[in-house]
Amino acid sequence: MNENELLLRLDRLEARAEIENLMARYEHLFTLRDTDGILSQLWADDDRGISIEDRFYGVYEGRDGAFPDAGMKTYYASVFGFGSPTDHPGKLSCYTLTTQALEVAADAQTAHGLWISIGAESDAGELAYDDIGRPDRKVSDVH
């Protein structure tokens, strides 16, 4: 293996590590329900052409926007219930990455990846609301 081949191999390994870190940071920010962190740290600065297509909820383009031209912030808020952590008391979303399939092209200029992300979500529901602790309410009153 000559020096150029060795340097290209190193570039491919570094690219792979950067992509793995990107995915791990996304999962972390997703668990925190941090839309601003996801958009500011992980999405391109130039938002022209960035989009998410969700088979259940449609296409969302750019960072901002309101229906019918909703952007990423709207997507995360409406589909996942993101906002500040106090918007949904008791909400838990915890996902992890599994079954990574990541291929960096031989020239190290492009990559293709696939991950399965399994996790759990819960919501305290009515137990998260202030009036549950009122002395005049019984748990059996909650429907």
PDB file of C-alpha atoms in Angstrom:
ATOM      1  CA  MET A   1       0.000   0.000   0.000  1.00  0.00           C
ATOM      2  CA  ASN A   2       1.489   3.323  -1.021  1.00  0.00           C
ATOM      3  CA  GLU A   3       1.241   6.597   0.893  1.00  0.00           C
ATOM      4  CA  ASN A   4      -1.721   7.950  -1.139  1.00  0.00           C
ATOM      5  CA  GLU A   5      -3.704   4.752  -0.596  1.00  0.00           C
ATOM      6  CA  LEU A   6      -2.934   4.871   3.109  1.00  0.00           C
ATOM      7  CA  LEU A   7      -4.068   8.526   3.357  1.00  0.00           C
ATOM      8  CA  LEU A   8      -7.293   7.734   1.486  1.00  0.00           C
ATOM      9  CA  ARG A   9      -7.952   4.831   3.833  1.00  0.00           C
ATOM     10  CA  LEU A  10      -7.422   7.158   6.789  1.00  0.00           C
ATOM     11  CA  ASP A  11      -9.827   9.707   5.245  1.00  0.00           C
ATOM     12  CA  ARG A  12     -12.479   6.999   4.896  1.00  0.00           C
ATOM     13  CA  LEU A  13     -12.049   5.905   8.527  1.00  0.00           C
ATOM     14  CA  GLU A  14     -12.246   9.503   9.777  1.00  0.00           C
ATOM     15  CA  ALA A  15     -15.361  10.134   7.658  1.00  0.00           C
ATOM     16  CA  ARG A  16     -16.977   7.046   9.127  1.00  0.00           C
ATOM     17  CA  ALA A  17     -16.214   8.183  12.682  1.00  0.00           C
ATOM     18  CA  GLU A  18     -17.640  11.666  11.988  1.00  0.00           C
ATOM     19  CA  ILE A  19     -20.872  10.178  10.603  1.00  0.00           C
ATOM     20  CA  GLU A  20     -21.203   7.831  13.587  1.00  0.00           C
ATOM     21  CA  ASN A  21     -20.771  10.831  15.933  1.00  0.00           C
ATOM     22  CA  LEU A  22     -23.366  12.817  13.996  1.00  0.00           C
ATOM     23  CA  MET A  23     -25.918  10.048  14.388  1.00  0.00           C
ATOM     24  CA  ALA A  24     -25.123   9.636  18.098  1.00  0.00           C
ATOM     25  CA  ARG A  25     -25.484  13.392  18.680  1.00  0.00           C
ATOM     26  CA  TYR A  26     -28.844  13.327  16.892  1.00  0.00           C
ATOM     27  CA  GLU A  27     -30.098  10.514  19.137  1.00  0.00           C
ATOM     28  CA  HIS A  28     -28.909  12.418  22.212  1.00  0.00           C
ATOM     29  CA  LEU A  29     -30.586  15.685  21.169  1.00  0.00           C
ATOM     30  CA  PHE A  30     -33.712  13.775  20.149  1.00  0.00           C
ATOM     31  CA  THR A  31     -33.903  12.196  23.606  1.00  0.00           C
ATOM     32  CA  LEU A  32     -33.615  15.686  25.119  1.00  0.00           C
ATOM     33  CA  ARG A  33     -36.365  16.898  22.720  1.00  0.00           C
ATOM     34  CA  ASP A  34     -34.023  19.735  21.730  1.00  0.00           C
ATOM     35  CA  THR A  35     -35.310  20.975  18.365  1.00  0.00           C
ATOM     36  CA  ASP A  36     -33.059  24.044  18.377  1.00  0.00           C
ATOM     37  CA  GLY A  37     -30.026  21.878  19.087  1.00  0.00           C
ATOM     38  CA  ILE A  38     -30.925  19.449  16.308  1.00  0.00           C
ATOM     39  CA  LEU A  39     -31.429  22.233  13.777  1.00  0.00           C
ATOM     40  CA  SER A  40     -28.484  24.425  14.805  1.00  0.00           C
ATOM     41  CA  GLN A  41     -25.900  21.688  15.411  1.00  0.00           C
ATOM     42  CA  LEU A  42     -26.812  19.008  12.899  1.00  0.00           C
ATOM     43  CA  TRP A  43     -28.595  20.566   9.921  1.00  0.00           C
ATOM     44  CA  ALA A  44     -26.935  22.525   7.129  1.00  0.00           C
ATOM     45  CA  ASP A  45     -26.648  26.298   7.637  1.00  0.00           C
ATOM     46  CA  ASP A  46     -28.182  26.845   4.209  1.00  0.00           C
ATOM     47  CA  ASP A  47     -31.597  25.252   4.602  1.00  0.00           C
ATOM     48  CA  ARG A  48     -32.551  25.376   0.933  1.00  0.00           C
ATOM     49  CA  GLY A  49     -33.318  21.867  -0.130  1.00  0.00           C
ATOM     50  CA  ILE A  50     -33.388  20.231   3.306  1.00  0.00           C
ATOM     51  CA  SER A  51     -36.568  18.353   3.977  1.00  0.00           C
ATOM     52  CA  ILE A  52     -38.103  15.490   5.865  1.00  0.00           C
ATOM     53  CA  GLU A  53     -40.723  13.305   4.282  1.00  0.00           C
ATOM     54  CA  ASP A  54     -42.747  11.388   6.834  1.00  0.00           C
ATOM     55  CA  ARG A  55     -45.087   8.808   5.366  1.00  0.00           C
ATOM     56  CA  PHE A  56     -47.756   9.633   7.924  1.00  0.00           C
ATOM     57  CA  TYR A  57     -47.370  13.418   8.229  1.00  0.00           C
ATOM     58  CA  GLY A  58     -46.174  14.668   4.837  1.00  0.00           C
ATOM     59  CA  VAL A  59     -43.227  16.778   3.713  1.00  0.00           C
ATOM     60  CA  TYR A  60     -41.590  19.494   5.813  1.00  0.00           C
ATOM     61  CA  GLU A  61     -39.072  21.829   4.162  1.00  0.00           C
ATOM     62  CA  GLY A  62     -36.570  24.323   5.600  1.00  0.00           C
ATOM     63  CA  ARG A  63     -36.204  25.279   9.259  1.00  0.00           C
ATOM     64  CA  ASP A  64     -39.242  27.479   9.808  1.00  0.00           C
ATOM     65  CA  GLY A  65     -42.694  27.761   8.379  1.00  0.00           C
ATOM     66  CA  ALA A  66     -46.300  27.257   9.273  1.00  0.00           C
ATOM     67  CA  PHE A  67     -48.869  24.974   7.719  1.00  0.00           C
ATOM     68  CA  PRO A  68     -49.311  24.272   4.880  1.00  0.00           C
ATOM     69  CA  ASP A  69     -45.637  25.077   4.229  1.00  0.00           C
ATOM     70  CA  ALA A  70     -44.333  23.709   7.499  1.00  0.00           C
ATOM     71  CA  GLY A  71     -40.651  23.592   8.349  1.00  0.00           C
ATOM     72  CA  MET A  72     -38.522  21.357  10.553  1.00  0.00           C
ATOM     73  CA  LYS A  73     -39.404  23.178  13.793  1.00  0.00           C
ATOM     74  CA  THR A  74     -43.088  22.530  13.108  1.00  0.00           C
ATOM     75  CA  TYR A  75     -42.355  18.906  12.280  1.00  0.00           C
ATOM     76  CA  TYR A  76     -40.562  18.231  15.544  1.00  0.00           C
ATOM     77  CA  ALA A  77     -43.164  20.166  17.553  1.00  0.00           C
ATOM     78  CA  SER A  78     -46.231  18.590  15.973  1.00  0.00           C
ATOM     79  CA  VAL A  79     -45.091  15.036  15.307  1.00  0.00           C
ATOM     80  CA  PHE A  80     -42.904  14.437  18.361  1.00  0.00           C
ATOM     81  CA  GLY A  81     -44.337  16.986  20.799  1.00  0.00           C
ATOM     82  CA  PHE A  82     -41.011  18.794  21.097  1.00  0.00           C
ATOM     83  CA  GLY A  83     -40.750  22.154  22.762  1.00  0.00           C
ATOM     84  CA  SER A  84     -39.230  23.020  26.073  1.00  0.00           C
ATOM     85  CA  PRO A  85     -38.960  20.130  28.544  1.00  0.00           C
ATOM     86  CA  THR A  86     -41.737  21.729  30.586  1.00  0.00           C
ATOM     87  CA  ASP A  87     -44.187  21.659  27.654  1.00  0.00           C
ATOM     88  CA  HIS A  88     -44.936  17.981  28.259  1.00  0.00           C
ATOM     89  CA  PRO A  89     -44.313  17.038  31.894  1.00  0.00           C
ATOM     90  CA  GLY A  90     -43.549  13.356  32.285  1.00  0.00           C
ATOM     91  CA  LYS A  91     -42.809  12.836  28.580  1.00  0.00           C
ATOM     92  CA  LEU A  92     -40.007  10.378  27.924  1.00  0.00           C
ATOM     93  CA  SER A  93     -38.496   9.565  24.553  1.00  0.00           C
ATOM     94  CA  CYS A  94     -35.403   7.406  24.593  1.00  0.00           C
ATOM     95  CA  TYR A  95     -33.989   5.866  21.432  1.00  0.00           C
ATOM     96  CA  THR A  96     -30.793   4.048  20.609  1.00  0.00           C
ATOM     97  CA  LEU A  97     -29.087   3.195  17.337  1.00  0.00           C
ATOM     98  CA  THR A  98     -28.743  -0.419  16.271  1.00  0.00           C
ATOM     99  CA  THR A  99     -27.847  -2.395  13.163  1.00  0.00           C
ATOM    100  CA  GLN A 100     -25.560   0.189  11.630  1.00  0.00           C
ATOM    101  CA  ALA A 101     -24.744  -0.278   7.950  1.00  0.00           C
ATOM    102  CA  LEU A 102     -22.393   2.505   6.847  1.00  0.00           C
ATOM    103  CA  GLU A 103     -20.393   2.557   3.646  1.00  0.00           C
ATOM    104  CA  VAL A 104     -17.952   5.335   2.756  1.00  0.00           C
ATOM    105  CA  ALA A 105     -17.157   5.446  -0.957  1.00  0.00           C
ATOM    106  CA  ALA A 106     -13.692   4.434  -2.118  1.00  0.00           C
ATOM    107  CA  ASP A 107     -12.861   8.090  -2.885  1.00  0.00           C
ATOM    108  CA  ALA A 108     -14.129   9.178   0.590  1.00  0.00           C
ATOM    109  CA  GLN A 109     -16.370  11.819  -1.012  1.00  0.00           C
ATOM    110  CA  THR A 110     -19.771  10.264  -0.295  1.00  0.00           C
ATOM    111  CA  ALA A 111     -21.310   7.815   2.130  1.00  0.00           C
ATOM    112  CA  HIS A 112     -24.530   5.863   2.532  1.00  0.00           C
ATOM    113  CA  GLY A 113     -25.848   4.699   5.844  1.00  0.00           C
ATOM    114  CA  LEU A 114     -28.731   2.873   7.423  1.00  0.00           C
ATOM    115  CA  TRP A 115     -29.582   2.561  11.096  1.00  0.00           C
ATOM    116  CA  ILE A 116     -32.483   1.076  12.930  1.00  0.00           C
ATOM    117  CA  SER A 117     -33.454   3.224  15.865  1.00  0.00           C
ATOM    118  CA  ILE A 118     -35.467   1.433  18.520  1.00  0.00           C
ATOM    119  CA  GLY A 119     -36.692   2.999  21.697  1.00  0.00           C
ATOM    120  CA  ALA A 120     -39.452   3.720  24.101  1.00  0.00           C
ATOM    121  CA  GLU A 121     -41.806   6.613  24.603  1.00  0.00           C
ATOM    122  CA  SER A 122     -44.091   7.325  27.487  1.00  0.00           C
ATOM    123  CA  ASP A 123     -46.250  10.141  28.669  1.00  0.00           C
ATOM    124  CA  ALA A 124     -47.451  10.730  32.189  1.00  0.00           C
ATOM    125  CA  GLY A 125     -50.745  11.815  30.647  1.00  0.00           C
ATOM    126  CA  GLU A 126     -53.162  13.260  33.130  1.00  0.00           C
ATOM    127  CA  LEU A 127     -50.835  12.390  36.003  1.00  0.00           C
ATOM    128  CA  ALA A 128     -48.568  15.187  34.763  1.00  0.00           C
ATOM    129  CA  TYR A 129     -51.163  17.897  35.206  1.00  0.00           C
ATOM    130  CA  ASP A 130     -51.269  20.153  38.237  1.00  0.00           C
ATOM    131  CA  ASP A 131     -54.834  19.388  39.297  1.00  0.00           C
ATOM    132  CA  ILE A 132     -54.110  15.707  40.018  1.00  0.00           C
ATOM    133  CA  GLY A 133     -52.533  16.610  43.330  1.00  0.00           C
ATOM    134  CA  ARG A 134     -55.541  18.662  44.469  1.00  0.00           C
ATOM    135  CA  PRO A 135     -57.053  17.343  47.713  1.00  0.00           C
ATOM    136  CA  ASP A 136     -60.561  17.476  46.196  1.00  0.00           C
ATOM    137  CA  ARG A 137     -59.601  15.087  43.333  1.00  0.00           C
ATOM    138  CA  LYS A 138     -59.226  11.335  43.610  1.00  0.00           C
ATOM    139  CA  VAL A 139     -57.191   9.301  41.144  1.00  0.00           C
ATOM    140  CA  SER A 140     -60.462   7.518  40.235  1.00  0.00           C
ATOM    141  CA  ASP A 141     -61.774  10.916  38.999  1.00  0.00           C
ATOM    142  CA  VAL A 142     -59.144  10.929  36.243  1.00  0.00           C
ATOM    143  CA  HIS A 143     -60.427   9.527  32.983  1.00  0.00           C
TER     144      HIS A 143
END
